[in-house]
Amino acid sequence: MKKELIRVIVTGGAGFIGSHLIDGLLNLGCEIIVLDNFSTGRKENIVHVKNKIKIVECDLSIKGGWIEEFNNIDWVFHLSSLADIVPSIQNPEGYFCSNVDATFYVLEAARLANVKRFIYSASSSCYGIPDTYPTPEAADIKPQYPYALAKRMGEELVEHWAQLYNLPAISLRFFNVYGTRSRTSGTYGAVFGVFLAQKLSNKPYTVVGDGNQTRDFTYVTDIVGALITAAESNKVNKIYNVGSDTTVSINKIVYLLGGDKVNIPKRPGEPDCTYADISKIKDDLGWMPSISIEEGVEKILEDIDYWKEATVWNPDSISEATEDWFKYLDK
Ligand code: UDP
């Protein structure tokens, strides 16, 4: 019997996670439409598949012709969003537009088109500084900065659309996603991008505090597996943590990458540990992570040239870039 063609929209498909998801969906034989405004997503992330997908450049935070793309769509993966902490403190309006307004319009488009599945990329930053480790989905919600708040507000919209309109939606709370193509837009961002650029220019890794803090680093192809598993499932109106089932210190990352380090001041408002309790997604969806930190770092190092033109941060430039972080979060 011929398999039915699955038609998919990926918002933010030119971004880090989105571009990996496209690779996974093409392997499944899906027909794909990418909606992206290319503000932080990169054309080069999807250049290798550009003849196999439809790309629509558009602004999802305002109503527009892009809504017609939702006709006959089966699955929607809503991944587009602005990331990074410091710019969200400095420019909260942009974060509200991209992460809240856009989620509203994408939800409406999906609802009116009667899509079969809607998967939202939520963030573990909603837990702030958690009281419980590993942290379950039922833990307190304590966003510490506008990025975390806006992602959480998007998640609340998704929950509401699922409750009220029966939109078949699932939200996945990602923990510290890393992998190839994770370069940021030039702002001071996720640790792997910072360290890989430092490695390429033989500069010391800027380790925050004593480096004993740990993160639940989750490899991007495991995230893709969780996204597709959620879309294929029949669960609705659920929220799941997606993590690696362990937590790894920054000092271990430095050891795996190899090279010198320099310590910089501990940052206010950030947890000493992130560590997802993933028993809910394991039990409900049968999803499990499969890439160890050793394998993930090895993979990322194979592609280190991707970070060739990335900003190389040092203690002084970080201190300057994080001034507002310390100003507002050091309470
Ligand atoms: N980190 C670091 N040096 C840097 C940037 C980050 O040691 O230049 C550490 C940071 O203290 C945190 C971890 O790396 O423990 C992950 O930081 P990231 O900003 O990537 O994610 P988040 O803090 O939001 O979990």
Coordinates of C-alpha atoms and ligand atoms in Angstrom, one line a residue:
M1 CA 0.0 0.0 0.0
K2 CA 1.3 3.5 -0.9
K3 CA 2.1 5.6 2.1
E4 CA 0.1 8.8 2.4
L5 CA 2.1 11.9 1.7
I6 CA 2.5 14.1 4.9
R7 CA 2.5 17.8 4.2
V8 CA 4.4 19.8 6.8
I9 CA 5.0 23.4 7.7
V10 CA 8.2 24.2 9.7
T11 CA 8.3 27.8 11.0
G12 CA 11.9 28.8 11.6
G13 CA 13.0 26.1 9.2
A14 CA 16.2 28.0 8.4
G15 CA 17.3 28.0 12.0
F16 CA 19.5 25.6 14.0
I17 CA 16.9 23.1 15.1
G18 CA 14.5 23.7 12.1
S19 CA 17.2 22.9 9.6
H20 CA 17.9 19.6 11.3
L21 CA 14.2 18.8 11.5
I22 CA 13.9 19.3 7.7
D23 CA 16.6 16.7 7.2
G24 CA 14.7 14.3 9.4
L25 CA 11.3 15.0 7.7
L26 CA 12.8 14.6 4.2
N27 CA 14.0 11.2 5.2
L28 CA 10.4 10.4 6.1
G29 CA 9.3 11.5 2.7
C30 CA 7.4 14.6 3.8
E31 CA 6.5 17.5 1.6
I32 CA 7.8 20.6 3.4
I33 CA 7.1 24.3 3.5
V34 CA 9.5 26.5 5.4
L35 CA 8.2 29.8 6.8
D36 CA 11.1 32.0 7.9
N37 CA 12.0 35.7 8.0
F38 CA 15.7 35.0 7.9
S39 CA 16.4 37.4 10.8
T40 CA 18.5 34.9 12.6
G41 CA 17.9 31.8 10.5
R42 CA 20.4 31.3 7.7
K43 CA 19.9 30.5 4.1
E44 CA 23.1 28.4 4.2
N45 CA 21.5 26.1 6.8
I46 CA 19.0 24.8 4.2
V47 CA 21.0 25.3 1.0
H48 CA 21.6 21.6 0.7
V49 CA 17.9 20.9 0.5
K50 CA 16.6 24.0 -1.2
N51 CA 15.4 22.1 -4.3
K52 CA 13.4 19.7 -2.2
I53 CA 11.4 22.2 -0.1
K54 CA 9.3 25.3 -0.6
I55 CA 10.7 28.4 1.2
V56 CA 8.4 31.3 2.0
E57 CA 10.1 34.4 3.5
C58 CA 7.5 36.1 5.7
D59 CA 6.9 37.8 9.0
L60 CA 4.7 35.6 11.2
S61 CA 4.1 38.3 13.7
I62 CA 1.6 40.0 11.3
K63 CA -1.2 38.6 9.3
G64 CA -0.3 38.0 5.7
G65 CA -0.4 35.9 2.6
W66 CA 1.6 33.2 4.4
I67 CA -1.6 32.0 6.1
E68 CA -2.7 30.4 2.8
E69 CA 0.3 28.1 3.0
F70 CA -1.6 26.2 5.7
N71 CA -4.2 24.8 3.3
N72 CA -4.0 21.0 3.3
I73 CA -1.2 20.9 5.8
D74 CA -1.0 17.9 8.1
W75 CA 1.7 18.8 10.6
V76 CA 2.9 22.1 11.9
F77 CA 6.2 22.5 13.8
H78 CA 6.3 26.0 15.2
L79 CA 10.0 26.5 15.9
S80 CA 10.5 30.1 14.8
S81 CA 11.5 32.3 17.7
L82 CA 14.1 34.8 18.8
A83 CA 16.6 33.2 21.2
D84 CA 19.3 34.5 23.7
I85 CA 19.0 36.2 27.0
V86 CA 20.8 39.6 26.8
P87 CA 19.0 40.9 23.7
S88 CA 15.7 39.9 25.2
I89 CA 16.5 42.1 28.2
Q90 CA 17.5 44.9 25.9
N91 CA 14.8 44.6 23.3
P92 CA 11.8 42.9 24.9
E93 CA 9.4 44.2 22.2
G94 CA 11.1 42.1 19.5
Y95 CA 10.8 39.0 21.7
F96 CA 7.1 39.6 22.3
C97 CA 6.4 40.0 18.6
S98 CA 8.4 37.0 17.5
N99 CA 7.6 34.6 20.3
V100 CA 4.1 35.6 21.4
D101 CA 2.3 37.5 18.6
A102 CA 3.7 35.1 15.9
T103 CA 2.6 32.1 18.0
F104 CA -0.9 33.5 18.1
Y105 CA -1.1 34.0 14.3
V106 CA 0.5 30.6 13.6
L107 CA -2.0 28.9 16.0
E108 CA -4.9 30.7 14.3
A109 CA -3.7 29.7 10.8
A110 CA -3.3 26.1 12.0
R111 CA -6.7 26.1 13.7
L112 CA -8.6 27.5 10.6
A113 CA -6.8 25.0 8.4
N114 CA -7.7 22.0 10.7
V115 CA -4.2 20.7 10.8
K116 CA -3.7 17.2 12.2
R117 CA -0.8 17.9 14.5
F118 CA 0.8 21.1 16.0
I119 CA 4.1 20.8 17.8
Y120 CA 5.5 23.8 19.7
S121 CA 9.1 24.3 20.7
A122 CA 8.9 25.4 24.3
S123 CA 11.9 26.1 26.5
S124 CA 13.2 24.7 29.8
S125 CA 14.0 28.3 30.7
C126 CA 10.4 28.5 32.1
Y127 CA 11.7 26.7 35.2
G128 CA 14.1 29.5 36.1
I129 CA 16.1 28.3 39.0
P130 CA 14.3 25.0 39.8
D131 CA 13.8 23.5 43.3
T132 CA 13.8 19.9 42.1
Y133 CA 16.3 17.8 40.1
P134 CA 15.7 16.1 37.8
T135 CA 13.0 18.7 37.1
P136 CA 9.5 17.4 36.2
E137 CA 7.0 19.2 34.0
A138 CA 4.9 20.0 37.1
A139 CA 7.7 22.1 38.6
D140 CA 7.0 25.8 39.3
I141 CA 7.2 28.1 36.4
K142 CA 9.6 31.0 37.1
P143 CA 10.8 32.8 34.0
Q144 CA 13.7 35.1 34.8
Y145 CA 14.0 37.2 31.7
P146 CA 11.8 38.2 28.7
Y147 CA 13.0 35.4 26.4
A148 CA 11.9 32.8 29.0
L149 CA 8.6 34.7 29.7
A150 CA 7.8 35.0 26.0
K151 CA 8.4 31.3 25.3
R152 CA 6.2 30.4 28.2
M153 CA 3.5 32.8 27.0
G154 CA 3.6 31.0 23.6
E155 CA 3.3 27.7 25.4
E156 CA 0.2 29.0 27.3
L157 CA -1.4 30.1 24.0
V158 CA -0.8 26.6 22.6
E159 CA -2.3 25.0 25.7
H160 CA -5.3 27.3 25.4
W161 CA -5.9 26.5 21.7
A162 CA -5.7 22.8 22.5
Q163 CA -8.2 23.1 25.3
L164 CA -10.7 25.4 23.7
Y165 CA -10.5 24.6 20.0
N166 CA -9.2 21.0 20.3
L167 CA -6.1 21.9 18.3
P168 CA -4.1 18.6 18.5
A169 CA -1.1 20.2 20.0
I170 CA 2.0 19.2 22.0
S171 CA 4.6 21.4 23.5
L172 CA 8.2 20.1 24.0
R173 CA 10.4 21.9 26.5
F174 CA 13.9 21.6 25.2
F175 CA 16.9 21.6 27.5
N176 CA 20.2 23.1 26.2
V177 CA 20.2 22.0 22.6
Y178 CA 23.6 21.8 20.9
G179 CA 24.9 20.5 17.7
T180 CA 26.1 21.6 14.3
R181 CA 24.6 24.8 12.9
S182 CA 24.0 26.2 16.4
R183 CA 25.8 29.4 15.7
T184 CA 24.1 32.5 17.0
S185 CA 23.5 35.8 15.3
G186 CA 26.6 37.5 16.7
T187 CA 25.0 38.2 20.1
Y188 CA 26.6 36.6 23.2
G189 CA 24.7 33.3 23.3
A190 CA 24.8 29.6 23.9
V191 CA 28.0 28.2 25.3
F192 CA 29.0 25.9 22.4
G193 CA 29.0 28.7 19.9
V194 CA 31.1 30.8 22.3
F195 CA 33.6 28.0 23.0
L196 CA 33.9 26.7 19.4
A197 CA 34.8 30.2 18.1
Q198 CA 37.4 30.5 20.9
K199 CA 38.8 27.1 20.0
L200 CA 39.2 28.0 16.3
S201 CA 41.2 31.1 17.2
N202 CA 43.2 29.5 20.0
K203 CA 41.8 31.7 22.7
P204 CA 40.9 30.4 26.2
Y205 CA 37.4 29.2 26.9
T206 CA 35.6 31.7 29.0
V207 CA 34.3 29.5 31.8
V208 CA 31.6 31.1 34.0
G209 CA 32.2 30.8 37.7
D210 CA 34.1 27.7 38.7
G211 CA 32.8 25.6 35.8
N212 CA 31.2 23.0 38.1
Q213 CA 27.7 24.1 37.1
T214 CA 26.0 21.5 34.9
R215 CA 23.7 21.6 32.0
D216 CA 21.4 19.0 30.4
F217 CA 23.0 19.2 26.9
T218 CA 20.7 17.6 24.4
Y219 CA 22.0 16.8 20.9
V220 CA 20.0 18.3 18.1
T221 CA 19.2 15.0 16.3
D222 CA 17.7 13.7 19.5
I223 CA 15.5 16.8 19.6
V224 CA 14.5 16.1 16.0
G225 CA 13.6 12.5 17.0
A226 CA 11.4 13.9 19.8
L227 CA 9.7 16.4 17.5
I228 CA 8.8 13.7 14.9
T229 CA 7.8 11.2 17.6
A230 CA 5.4 13.8 19.0
A231 CA 3.9 14.5 15.6
E232 CA 3.4 10.8 14.9
S233 CA 1.7 10.2 18.3
N234 CA -1.9 10.6 19.0
K235 CA -1.4 12.5 22.3
V236 CA -3.0 15.9 22.5
N237 CA -2.7 18.9 24.8
K238 CA 0.5 17.6 26.5
I239 CA 3.7 19.2 27.6
Y240 CA 6.9 17.1 27.7
N241 CA 10.5 17.8 28.8
V242 CA 13.1 16.8 26.2
G243 CA 16.6 16.2 27.7
S244 CA 19.6 14.0 27.5
D245 CA 18.8 12.0 30.8
T246 CA 21.9 13.4 32.4
T247 CA 23.7 16.7 33.3
V248 CA 27.3 17.6 32.4
S249 CA 29.6 20.2 33.9
I250 CA 31.1 23.0 31.9
N251 CA 34.5 21.8 33.0
K252 CA 33.8 18.5 31.3
I253 CA 32.9 20.3 28.1
V254 CA 36.2 22.1 28.3
Y255 CA 38.0 18.8 28.8
L256 CA 36.2 17.2 25.8
L257 CA 36.9 20.2 23.5
G258 CA 40.5 20.5 24.8
G259 CA 42.5 23.7 25.4
D260 CA 43.0 26.4 28.0
K261 CA 40.3 28.2 30.0
V262 CA 39.9 31.5 31.8
N263 CA 37.3 32.0 34.6
I264 CA 34.8 34.9 34.4
P265 CA 32.2 36.0 37.0
K266 CA 29.3 33.9 37.8
R267 CA 26.1 35.2 36.2
P268 CA 23.1 36.2 38.3
G269 CA 19.7 34.5 37.8
E270 CA 21.0 31.4 36.3
P271 CA 20.7 27.9 37.7
D272 CA 23.7 25.8 38.9
C273 CA 22.1 22.8 37.2
T274 CA 19.6 22.0 34.5
Y275 CA 18.5 18.5 34.4
A276 CA 15.2 17.3 32.8
D277 CA 13.0 14.6 34.3
I278 CA 12.2 12.8 31.0
S279 CA 10.1 10.0 32.5
K280 CA 6.8 11.5 31.1
I281 CA 7.9 11.5 27.4
K282 CA 9.6 8.1 27.8
D283 CA 6.4 6.6 29.2
D284 CA 3.9 8.4 27.0
L285 CA 5.7 8.5 23.7
G286 CA 8.5 5.9 24.1
W287 CA 11.1 8.5 23.1
M288 CA 14.6 8.2 24.5
P289 CA 17.8 10.3 23.8
S290 CA 20.6 8.4 22.1
I291 CA 23.6 10.7 21.7
S292 CA 26.1 10.9 24.6
I293 CA 28.0 14.1 25.3
E294 CA 31.2 12.5 24.0
E295 CA 29.5 11.6 20.7
G296 CA 27.8 15.0 20.4
V297 CA 31.1 16.9 21.0
E298 CA 32.8 14.7 18.4
K299 CA 30.1 15.4 15.8
I300 CA 30.2 19.2 16.5
L301 CA 34.0 19.2 16.2
E302 CA 33.8 17.6 12.8
D303 CA 31.9 20.7 11.6
I304 CA 33.8 23.3 13.6
D305 CA 34.5 25.4 10.4
Y306 CA 30.9 26.5 10.6
W307 CA 32.0 28.8 13.4
K308 CA 34.9 30.3 11.4
E309 CA 33.4 33.8 11.1
A310 CA 31.6 33.7 14.5
T311 CA 32.4 36.4 17.0
V312 CA 35.3 35.5 19.3
W313 CA 34.4 36.5 22.8
N314 CA 36.8 37.3 25.6
P315 CA 36.3 38.3 29.3
D316 CA 36.2 42.0 28.5
S317 CA 33.8 41.8 25.6
I318 CA 31.6 39.4 27.6
S319 CA 31.6 41.8 30.6
E320 CA 30.5 44.6 28.3
A321 CA 27.9 42.5 26.5
T322 CA 26.4 41.3 29.7
E323 CA 26.2 44.6 31.5
D324 CA 22.4 44.7 31.4
W325 CA 22.2 41.1 32.5
F326 CA 24.1 42.0 35.7
K327 CA 22.2 45.2 36.1
Y328 CA 18.7 43.7 36.0
L329 CA 19.2 40.2 37.3
D330 CA 21.6 40.8 40.2
K331 CA 19.0 41.2 43.0
Ligands
UDP1 N1 28.9 29.3 30.0 C1 30.3 29.5 30.2 N2 30.9 30.4 29.4 C2 30.3 31.1 28.5 C3 28.9 31.0 28.3 C4 28.2 30.1 29.1 O1 30.9 28.8 31.1 O2 31.0 32.0 27.8 C5 28.2 28.4 30.9 C6 27.0 29.0 31.6 O3 27.4 29.4 32.9 C7 26.0 27.8 31.7 C8 26.3 27.0 30.5 O4 27.6 27.4 30.0 O5 26.3 27.1 32.9 C9 25.2 27.1 29.5 O6 25.1 28.4 29.1 P1 24.1 28.8 28.0 O7 24.1 30.4 28.0 O8 24.5 28.1 26.7 O9 22.7 28.2 28.4 P2 21.8 28.5 29.7 O10 22.6 29.2 30.8 O11 20.7 29.3 29.2 O12 21.4 27.1 30.2

